[in-house]
Tab-separated table of C-alpha atoms and ligand atoms in Angstrom:
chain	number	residue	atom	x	y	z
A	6	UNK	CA	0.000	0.000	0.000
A	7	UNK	CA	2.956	2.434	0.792
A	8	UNK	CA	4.524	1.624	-2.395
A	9	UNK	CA	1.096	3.771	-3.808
A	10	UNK	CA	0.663	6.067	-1.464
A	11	UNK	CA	4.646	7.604	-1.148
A	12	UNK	CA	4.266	8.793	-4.839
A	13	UNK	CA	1.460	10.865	-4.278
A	14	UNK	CA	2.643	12.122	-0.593
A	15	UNK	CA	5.191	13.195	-2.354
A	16	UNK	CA	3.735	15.044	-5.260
A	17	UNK	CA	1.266	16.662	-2.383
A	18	UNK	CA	4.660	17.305	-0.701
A	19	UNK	CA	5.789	19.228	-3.818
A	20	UNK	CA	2.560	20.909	-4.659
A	21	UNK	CA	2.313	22.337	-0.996
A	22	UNK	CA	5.806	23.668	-1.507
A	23	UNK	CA	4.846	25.661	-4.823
A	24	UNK	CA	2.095	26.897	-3.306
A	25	UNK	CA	4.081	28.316	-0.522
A	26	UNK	CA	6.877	30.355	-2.964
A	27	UNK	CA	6.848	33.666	-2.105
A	28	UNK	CA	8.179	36.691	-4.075
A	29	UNK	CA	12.127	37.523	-2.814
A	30	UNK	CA	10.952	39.503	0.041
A	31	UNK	CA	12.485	42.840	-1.568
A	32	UNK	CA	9.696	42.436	-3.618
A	33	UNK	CA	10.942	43.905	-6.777
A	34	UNK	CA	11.558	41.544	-9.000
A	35	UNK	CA	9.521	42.988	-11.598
A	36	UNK	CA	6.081	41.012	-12.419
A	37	UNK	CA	5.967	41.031	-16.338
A	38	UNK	CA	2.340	43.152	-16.974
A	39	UNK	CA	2.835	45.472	-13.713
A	40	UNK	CA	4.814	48.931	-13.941
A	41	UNK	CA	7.672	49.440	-12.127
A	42	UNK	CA	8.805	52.864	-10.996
A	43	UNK	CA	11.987	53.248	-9.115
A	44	UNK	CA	12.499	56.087	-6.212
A	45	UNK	CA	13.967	59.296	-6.888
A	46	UNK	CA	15.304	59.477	-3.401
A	47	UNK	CA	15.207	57.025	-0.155
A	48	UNK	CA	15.106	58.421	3.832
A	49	UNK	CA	17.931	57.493	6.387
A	50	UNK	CA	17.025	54.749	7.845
A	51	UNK	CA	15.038	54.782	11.237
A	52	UNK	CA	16.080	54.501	14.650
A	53	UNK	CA	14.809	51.735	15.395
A	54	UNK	CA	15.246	47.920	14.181
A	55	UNK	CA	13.315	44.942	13.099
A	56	UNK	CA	9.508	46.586	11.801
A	57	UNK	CA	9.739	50.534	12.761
A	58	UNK	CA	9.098	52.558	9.941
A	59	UNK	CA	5.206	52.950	9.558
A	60	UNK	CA	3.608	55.997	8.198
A	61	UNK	CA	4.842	59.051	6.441
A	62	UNK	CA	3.086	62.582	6.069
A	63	UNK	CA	4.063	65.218	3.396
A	64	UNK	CA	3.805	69.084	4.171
A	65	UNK	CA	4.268	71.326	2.094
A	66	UNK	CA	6.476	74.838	2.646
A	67	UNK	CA	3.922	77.573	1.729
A	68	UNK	CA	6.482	79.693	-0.774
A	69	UNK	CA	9.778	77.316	-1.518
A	70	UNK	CA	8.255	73.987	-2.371
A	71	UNK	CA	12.015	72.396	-2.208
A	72	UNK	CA	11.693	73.555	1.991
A	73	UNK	CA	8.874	70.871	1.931
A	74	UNK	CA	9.308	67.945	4.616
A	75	UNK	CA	8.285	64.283	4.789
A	76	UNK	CA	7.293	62.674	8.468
A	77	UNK	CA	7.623	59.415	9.237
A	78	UNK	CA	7.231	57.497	12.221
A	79	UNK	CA	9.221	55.196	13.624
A	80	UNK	CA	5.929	52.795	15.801
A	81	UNK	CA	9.007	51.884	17.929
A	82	UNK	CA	10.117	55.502	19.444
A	83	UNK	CA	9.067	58.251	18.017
A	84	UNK	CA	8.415	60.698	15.064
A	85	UNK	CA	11.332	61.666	12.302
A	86	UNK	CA	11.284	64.871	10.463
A	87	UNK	CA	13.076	64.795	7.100
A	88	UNK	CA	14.179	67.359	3.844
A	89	UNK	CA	13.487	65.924	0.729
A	90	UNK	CA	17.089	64.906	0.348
A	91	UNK	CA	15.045	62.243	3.090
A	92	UNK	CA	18.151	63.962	5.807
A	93	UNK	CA	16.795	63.602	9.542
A	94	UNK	CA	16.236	67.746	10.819
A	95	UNK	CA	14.257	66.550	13.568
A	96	UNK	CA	13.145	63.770	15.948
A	97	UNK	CA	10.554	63.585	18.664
A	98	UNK	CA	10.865	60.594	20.656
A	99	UNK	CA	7.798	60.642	22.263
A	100	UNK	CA	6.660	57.188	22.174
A	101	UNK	CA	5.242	54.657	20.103
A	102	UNK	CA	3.898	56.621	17.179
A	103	UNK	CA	2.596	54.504	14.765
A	104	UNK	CA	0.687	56.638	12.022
A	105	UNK	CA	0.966	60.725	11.170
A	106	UNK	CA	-1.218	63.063	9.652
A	107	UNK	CA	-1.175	66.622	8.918
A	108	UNK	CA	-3.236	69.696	7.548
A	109	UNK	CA	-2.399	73.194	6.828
A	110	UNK	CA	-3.868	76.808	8.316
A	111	UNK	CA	-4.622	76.057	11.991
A	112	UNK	CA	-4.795	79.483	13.627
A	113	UNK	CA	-3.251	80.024	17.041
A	114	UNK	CA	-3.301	82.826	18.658
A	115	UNK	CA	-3.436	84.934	15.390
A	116	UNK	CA	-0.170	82.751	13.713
A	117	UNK	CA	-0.619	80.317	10.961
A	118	UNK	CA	0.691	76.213	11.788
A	119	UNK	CA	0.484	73.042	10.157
A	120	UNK	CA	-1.460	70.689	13.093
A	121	UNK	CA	-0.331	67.338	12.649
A	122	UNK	CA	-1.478	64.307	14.715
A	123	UNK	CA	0.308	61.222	15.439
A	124	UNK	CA	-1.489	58.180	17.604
A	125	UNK	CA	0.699	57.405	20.077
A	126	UNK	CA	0.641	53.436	21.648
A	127	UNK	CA	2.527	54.237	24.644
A	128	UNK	CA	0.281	56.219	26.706
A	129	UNK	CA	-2.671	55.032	23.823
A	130	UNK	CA	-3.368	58.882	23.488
A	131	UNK	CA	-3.228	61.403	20.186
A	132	UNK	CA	0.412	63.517	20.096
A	133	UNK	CA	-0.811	67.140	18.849
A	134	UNK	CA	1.713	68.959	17.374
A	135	UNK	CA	2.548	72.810	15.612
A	136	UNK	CA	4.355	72.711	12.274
A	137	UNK	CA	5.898	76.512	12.405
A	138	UNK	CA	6.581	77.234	8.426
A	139	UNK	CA	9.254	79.845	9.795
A	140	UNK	CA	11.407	77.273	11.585
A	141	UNK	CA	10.106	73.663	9.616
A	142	UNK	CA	10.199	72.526	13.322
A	143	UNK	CA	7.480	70.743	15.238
A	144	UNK	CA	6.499	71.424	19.195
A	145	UNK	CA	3.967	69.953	21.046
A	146	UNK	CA	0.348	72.025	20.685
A	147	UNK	CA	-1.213	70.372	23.438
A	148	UNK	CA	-1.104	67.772	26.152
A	149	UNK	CA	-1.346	64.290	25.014
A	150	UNK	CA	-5.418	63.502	24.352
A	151	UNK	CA	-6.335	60.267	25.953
A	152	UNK	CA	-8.636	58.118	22.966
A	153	UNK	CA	-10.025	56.043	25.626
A	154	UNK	CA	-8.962	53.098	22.747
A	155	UNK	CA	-7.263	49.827	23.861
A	156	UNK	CA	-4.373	50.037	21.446
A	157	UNK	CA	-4.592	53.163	19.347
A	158	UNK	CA	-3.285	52.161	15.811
A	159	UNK	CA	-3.838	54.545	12.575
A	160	UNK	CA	-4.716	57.630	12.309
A	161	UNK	CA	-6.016	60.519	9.395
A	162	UNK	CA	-6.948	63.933	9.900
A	163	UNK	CA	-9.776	66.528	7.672
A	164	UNK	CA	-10.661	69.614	7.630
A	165	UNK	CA	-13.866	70.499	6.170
A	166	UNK	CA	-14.869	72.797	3.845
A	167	UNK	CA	-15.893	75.219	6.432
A	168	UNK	CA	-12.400	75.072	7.561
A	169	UNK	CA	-13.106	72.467	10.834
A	170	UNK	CA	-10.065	70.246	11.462
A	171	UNK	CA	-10.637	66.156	12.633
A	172	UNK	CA	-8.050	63.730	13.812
A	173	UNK	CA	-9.609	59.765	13.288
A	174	UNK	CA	-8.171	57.193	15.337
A	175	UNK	CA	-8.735	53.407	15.209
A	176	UNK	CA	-8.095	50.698	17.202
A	177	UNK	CA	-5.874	47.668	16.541
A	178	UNK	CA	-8.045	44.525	16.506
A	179	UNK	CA	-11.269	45.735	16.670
A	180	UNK	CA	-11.919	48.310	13.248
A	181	UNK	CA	-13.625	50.696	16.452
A	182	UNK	CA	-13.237	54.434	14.689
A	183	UNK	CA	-13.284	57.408	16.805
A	184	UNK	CA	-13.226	61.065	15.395
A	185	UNK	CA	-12.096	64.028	16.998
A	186	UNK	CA	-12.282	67.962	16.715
A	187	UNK	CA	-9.668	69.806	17.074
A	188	UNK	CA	-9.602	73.552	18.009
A	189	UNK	CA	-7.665	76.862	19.319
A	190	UNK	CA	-9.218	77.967	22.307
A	191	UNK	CA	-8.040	81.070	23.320
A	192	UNK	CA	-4.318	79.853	22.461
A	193	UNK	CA	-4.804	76.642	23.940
A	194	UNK	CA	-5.296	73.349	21.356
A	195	UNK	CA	-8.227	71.221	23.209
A	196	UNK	CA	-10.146	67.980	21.133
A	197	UNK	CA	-13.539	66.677	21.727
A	198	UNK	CA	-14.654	63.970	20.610
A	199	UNK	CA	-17.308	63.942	18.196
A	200	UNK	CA	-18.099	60.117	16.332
A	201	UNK	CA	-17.409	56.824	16.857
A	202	UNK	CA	-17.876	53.950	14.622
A	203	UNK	CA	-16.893	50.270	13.856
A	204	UNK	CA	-15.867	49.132	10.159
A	205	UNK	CA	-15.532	45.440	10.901
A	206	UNK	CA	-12.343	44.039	11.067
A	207	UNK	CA	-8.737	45.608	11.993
A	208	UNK	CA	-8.511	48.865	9.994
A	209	UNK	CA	-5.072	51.205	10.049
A	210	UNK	CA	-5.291	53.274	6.992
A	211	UNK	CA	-7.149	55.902	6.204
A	212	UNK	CA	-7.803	59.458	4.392
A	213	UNK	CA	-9.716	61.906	4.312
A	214	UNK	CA	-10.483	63.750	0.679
A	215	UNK	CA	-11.044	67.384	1.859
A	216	UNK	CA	-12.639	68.671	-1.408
A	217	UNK	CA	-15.552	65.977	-1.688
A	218	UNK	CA	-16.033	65.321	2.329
A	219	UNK	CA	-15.021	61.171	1.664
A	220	UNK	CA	-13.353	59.153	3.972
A	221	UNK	CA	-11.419	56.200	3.150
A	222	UNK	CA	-10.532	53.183	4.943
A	223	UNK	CA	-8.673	50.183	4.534
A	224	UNK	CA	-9.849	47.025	6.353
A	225	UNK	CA	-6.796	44.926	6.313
A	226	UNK	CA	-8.067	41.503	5.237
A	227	UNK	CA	-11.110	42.559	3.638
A	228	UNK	CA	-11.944	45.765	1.711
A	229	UNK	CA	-10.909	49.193	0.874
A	230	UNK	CA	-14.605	51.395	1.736
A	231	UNK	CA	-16.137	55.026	1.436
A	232	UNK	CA	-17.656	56.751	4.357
A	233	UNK	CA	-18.513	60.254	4.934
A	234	UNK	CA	-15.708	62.344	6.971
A	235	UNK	CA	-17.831	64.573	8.141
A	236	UNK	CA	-19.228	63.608	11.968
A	237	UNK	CA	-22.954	64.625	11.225
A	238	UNK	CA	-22.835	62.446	8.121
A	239	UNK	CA	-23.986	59.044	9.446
A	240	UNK	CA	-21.746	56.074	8.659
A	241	UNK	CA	-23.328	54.490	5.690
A	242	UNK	CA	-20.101	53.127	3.177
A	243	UNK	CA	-19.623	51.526	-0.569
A	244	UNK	CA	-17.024	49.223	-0.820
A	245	UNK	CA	-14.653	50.601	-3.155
A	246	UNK	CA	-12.639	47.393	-3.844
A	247	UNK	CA	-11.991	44.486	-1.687
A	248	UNK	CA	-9.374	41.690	-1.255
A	249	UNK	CA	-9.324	38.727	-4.139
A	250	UNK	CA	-10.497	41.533	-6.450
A	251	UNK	CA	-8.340	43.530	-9.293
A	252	UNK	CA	-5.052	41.868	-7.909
A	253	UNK	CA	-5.585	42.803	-3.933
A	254	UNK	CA	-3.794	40.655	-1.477
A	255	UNK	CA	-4.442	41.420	2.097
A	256	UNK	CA	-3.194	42.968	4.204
A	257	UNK	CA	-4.567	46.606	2.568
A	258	UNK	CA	-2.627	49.545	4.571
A	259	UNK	CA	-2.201	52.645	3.917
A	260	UNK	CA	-4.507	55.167	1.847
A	261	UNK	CA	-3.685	58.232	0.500
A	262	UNK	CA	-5.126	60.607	-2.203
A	263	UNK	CA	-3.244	62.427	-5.385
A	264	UNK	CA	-5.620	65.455	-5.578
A	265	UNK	CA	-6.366	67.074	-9.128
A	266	UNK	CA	-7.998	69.918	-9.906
A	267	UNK	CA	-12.048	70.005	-10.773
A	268	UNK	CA	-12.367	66.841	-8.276
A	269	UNK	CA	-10.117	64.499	-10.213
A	270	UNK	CA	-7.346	62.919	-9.568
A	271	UNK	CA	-6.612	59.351	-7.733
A	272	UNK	CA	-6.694	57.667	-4.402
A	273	UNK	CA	-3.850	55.557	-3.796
A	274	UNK	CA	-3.685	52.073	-1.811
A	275	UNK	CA	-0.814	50.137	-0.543
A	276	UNK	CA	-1.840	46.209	-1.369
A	277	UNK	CA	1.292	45.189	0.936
A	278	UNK	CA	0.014	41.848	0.380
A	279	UNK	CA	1.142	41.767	-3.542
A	280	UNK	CA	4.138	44.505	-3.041
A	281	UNK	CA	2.127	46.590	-5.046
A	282	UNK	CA	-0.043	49.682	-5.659
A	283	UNK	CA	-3.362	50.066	-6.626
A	284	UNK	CA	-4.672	53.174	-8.190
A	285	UNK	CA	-8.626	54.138	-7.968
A	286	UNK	CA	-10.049	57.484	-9.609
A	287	UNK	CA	-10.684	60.309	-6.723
A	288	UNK	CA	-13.906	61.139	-8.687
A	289	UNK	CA	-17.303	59.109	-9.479
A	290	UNK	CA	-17.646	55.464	-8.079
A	291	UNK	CA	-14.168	55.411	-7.526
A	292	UNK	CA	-13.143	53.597	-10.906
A	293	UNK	CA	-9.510	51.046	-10.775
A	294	UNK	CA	-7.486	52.285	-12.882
A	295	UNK	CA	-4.218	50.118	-12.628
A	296	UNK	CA	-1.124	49.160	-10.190
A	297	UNK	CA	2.244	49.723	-9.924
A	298	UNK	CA	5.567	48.490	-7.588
A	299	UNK	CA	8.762	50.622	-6.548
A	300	UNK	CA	11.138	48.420	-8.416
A	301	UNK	CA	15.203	49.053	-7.637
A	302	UNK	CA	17.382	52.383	-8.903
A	303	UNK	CA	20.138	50.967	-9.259
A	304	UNK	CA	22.384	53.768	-11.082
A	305	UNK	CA	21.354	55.571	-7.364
A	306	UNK	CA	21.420	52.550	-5.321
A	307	UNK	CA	18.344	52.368	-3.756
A	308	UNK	CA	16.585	49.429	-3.380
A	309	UNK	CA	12.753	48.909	-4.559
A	310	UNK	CA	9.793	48.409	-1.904
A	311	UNK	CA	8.094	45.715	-0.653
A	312	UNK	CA	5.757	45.151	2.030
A	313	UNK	CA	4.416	49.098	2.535
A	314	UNK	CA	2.415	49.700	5.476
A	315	UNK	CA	2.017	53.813	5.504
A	316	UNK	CA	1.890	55.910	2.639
A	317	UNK	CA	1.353	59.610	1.566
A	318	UNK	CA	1.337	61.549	-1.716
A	319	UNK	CA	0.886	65.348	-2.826
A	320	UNK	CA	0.200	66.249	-6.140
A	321	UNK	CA	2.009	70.128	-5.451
A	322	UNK	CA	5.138	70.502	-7.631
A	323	UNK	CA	7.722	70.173	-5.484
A	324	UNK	CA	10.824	71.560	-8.101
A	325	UNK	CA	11.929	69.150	-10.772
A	326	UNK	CA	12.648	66.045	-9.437
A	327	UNK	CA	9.040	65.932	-8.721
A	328	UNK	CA	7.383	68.117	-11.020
A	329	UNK	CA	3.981	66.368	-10.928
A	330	UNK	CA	3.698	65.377	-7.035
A	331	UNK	CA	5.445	63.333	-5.204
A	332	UNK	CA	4.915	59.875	-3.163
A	333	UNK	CA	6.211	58.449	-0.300
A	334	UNK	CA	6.070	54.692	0.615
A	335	UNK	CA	7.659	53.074	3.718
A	336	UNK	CA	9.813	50.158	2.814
A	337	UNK	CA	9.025	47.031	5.268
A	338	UNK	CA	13.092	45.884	3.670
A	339	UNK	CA	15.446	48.719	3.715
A	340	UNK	CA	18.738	47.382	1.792
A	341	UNK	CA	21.731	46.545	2.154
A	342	UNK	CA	20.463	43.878	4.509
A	343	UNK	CA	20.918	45.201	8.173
A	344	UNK	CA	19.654	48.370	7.408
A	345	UNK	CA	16.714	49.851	9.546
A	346	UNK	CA	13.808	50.507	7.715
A	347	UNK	CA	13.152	54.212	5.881
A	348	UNK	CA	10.608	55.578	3.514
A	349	UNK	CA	11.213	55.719	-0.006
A	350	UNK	CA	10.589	59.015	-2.439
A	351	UNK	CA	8.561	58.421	-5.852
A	352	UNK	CA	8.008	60.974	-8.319
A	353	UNK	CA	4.841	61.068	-9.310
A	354	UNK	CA	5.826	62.158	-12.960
A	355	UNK	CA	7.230	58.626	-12.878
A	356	UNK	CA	4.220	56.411	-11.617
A	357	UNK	CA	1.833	58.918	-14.441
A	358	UNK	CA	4.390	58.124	-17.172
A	359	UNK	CA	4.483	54.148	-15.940
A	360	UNK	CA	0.653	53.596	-16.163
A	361	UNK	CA	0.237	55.574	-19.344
A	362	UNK	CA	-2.120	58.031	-17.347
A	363	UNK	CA	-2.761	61.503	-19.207
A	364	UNK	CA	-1.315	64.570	-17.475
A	365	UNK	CA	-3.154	66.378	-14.939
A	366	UNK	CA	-6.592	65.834	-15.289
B	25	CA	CA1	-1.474	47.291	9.516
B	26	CA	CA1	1.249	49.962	10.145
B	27	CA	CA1	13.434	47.497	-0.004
B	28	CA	CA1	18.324	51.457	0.898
């Protein structure tokens, strides 16, 4: 009976084993029918080892778009402030900050800041902090704001039309959403807390599109959905795309959206499952349009990108390495192997030119 059976154990044996083969885990061995665009420019690495790098925010210098700076956290320590050479100018190791987010014109005290938000897993609160476009340097706004969450895990921020600004918060584990306010009261920065809600399963990325009032999420193993951002809104969602569909391999992290002008342009999701990117229009039902990977430079010697958690992309000219916008992906393998992780720099131009998209719609 063995002499029947070993054959076929064995060719189980093999077939197992084939179905197990993974990409190299640098992920950039290019896949024949999807674009490759290499980075323009990679971040020092992170303080931290083993998985650090998470989440990246871009802001953008209000008259010298080459002063511009890209955040990044490392979940591990802290918060890194970088040029877009991706040199370290400033870090704030204030805990275990695991996503960033930041939006433009908060008024305090008659001056003019960037707020960002971080969530911070140490003391499970939200870090508030001032962007001062005079100094490119970051303080703290406000005391840390206690989420009341079990582990705090990504966050987004909005500001609405009527110039309100939100920080959203979720919680590792459970997909529980909660949405804050943020305001200047009297010179002091104070939140209150204005929504909850639960997607479902565990849900890190997000954005907010500040032009149509949409807020994206991605739940890891399942979906990539539309809410409303707004808190008065109710919480009714379309599912935008989900996993199993157009090439998506859980996990689905972070979200992020290229903005054009007259409401078009593209939201942008890291499917960290297939090392790739997939590309949805910002406008109508939210159309696929294609994906991408960050595949190696080597004339610069960076290395491609696999594995992105965070992500965040501008569509501002930022001078001429990244005349059309620029992206920013963390790398879950920085190379040469030992390396912490970092973020790596895309030029938008680059990813347009790659998928065959027009120019600026
Ligand atoms: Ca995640
Ligand atoms: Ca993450
Ligand atoms: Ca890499
Ligand atoms: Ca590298």
């Amino acid at each position: 009976m063995w002499r029947a059976i070993v054959p076929w154990l064995l060719a189980l044996a093999f077939a197992a084993c084939a179905g197990n083969q993974k990409p190299a885990s640098s992920g950039v061995a290019a896949a024949a029918s999807v674009p490759g665009v290499p980075p323009v420019a990679e971040t020092e690495p992170v303080a931290s080892a083993e998985d650090a790098a998470d989440d990246p925010a871009i802001w953008i210098h209000p008259t010298d778009p080459a002063q511009s700076l890209v955040l990044g956290t490392d979940k591990q320590r802290g918060l890194h402030v970088y040029n877009l050479d991706g040199r370290v100018l400033q870090t704030l190791p204030d805990g275990r900050l695991n996503n960033v987010d930041l939006r433009d014109g908060f008024v305090v005290k008659g001056r003019e800041y960037a707020l960002v938000a971080a969530s911070n897993r140490t003391d499970r609160s939200i870090a508030l902090y001032l962007l001062d476009p005079d100094t490119r340097r970051l303080e703290r706004a406000a005391p840390p704001v206690p989420t009341g969450l079990a582990e705090p895990y990504g966050t987004c921020m909005y500001k609405s039309s009527d110039g309100r600004f939100f920080v959203f918060v979720n919680e590792a584990d459970t997909g529980r959403f909660r949405q804050w306010e943020v305001r200047d009261e009297a010179g002091a920065v104070r939140a209150t807390r204005a929504r909850q809600f639960v997607v479902g399963g565990q849900a890190e990325g997000c954005v907010a599109d500040d032009e149509s009032g949409a807020l994206y999420v991605a739940e890891e193993n399942s979906a990539l959905w539309r809410y409303e951002a707004m808190p008065d809104r109710g919480n009714a969602r379309r599912q935008v795309d989900r996993v199993g569909h157009n090439g998506l391999v859980a996990d689905l992290e972070g979200v992020a959206i290229w903005q054009g002008r007259h409401g078009g342009g593209y939201v942008v999701l890291s499917n960290q499952g297939a090392n790739r990117y997939a590309l949805y229009r910002r406008d109508g039902g939210n159309e696929f349009v294609g994906q991408f990977q960050v595949t190696d430079n080597e004339a610069a010697g960076f290395d491609g990108v696999s594995e992105t958690d965070g992500l965040a992309v501008t569509s501002q000219p930022l001078g001429p390495k990244y005349s059309e916008g620029l992206l920013v992906v963390q790398d879950g393998s920085n190379e040469p192997p030992g390396e912490h992780q970092n973020f790596k720099l895309v030029s938008w131009r680059d990813v347009r030119e790659a998928l065959g998209l027009k120019q600026a719609d």
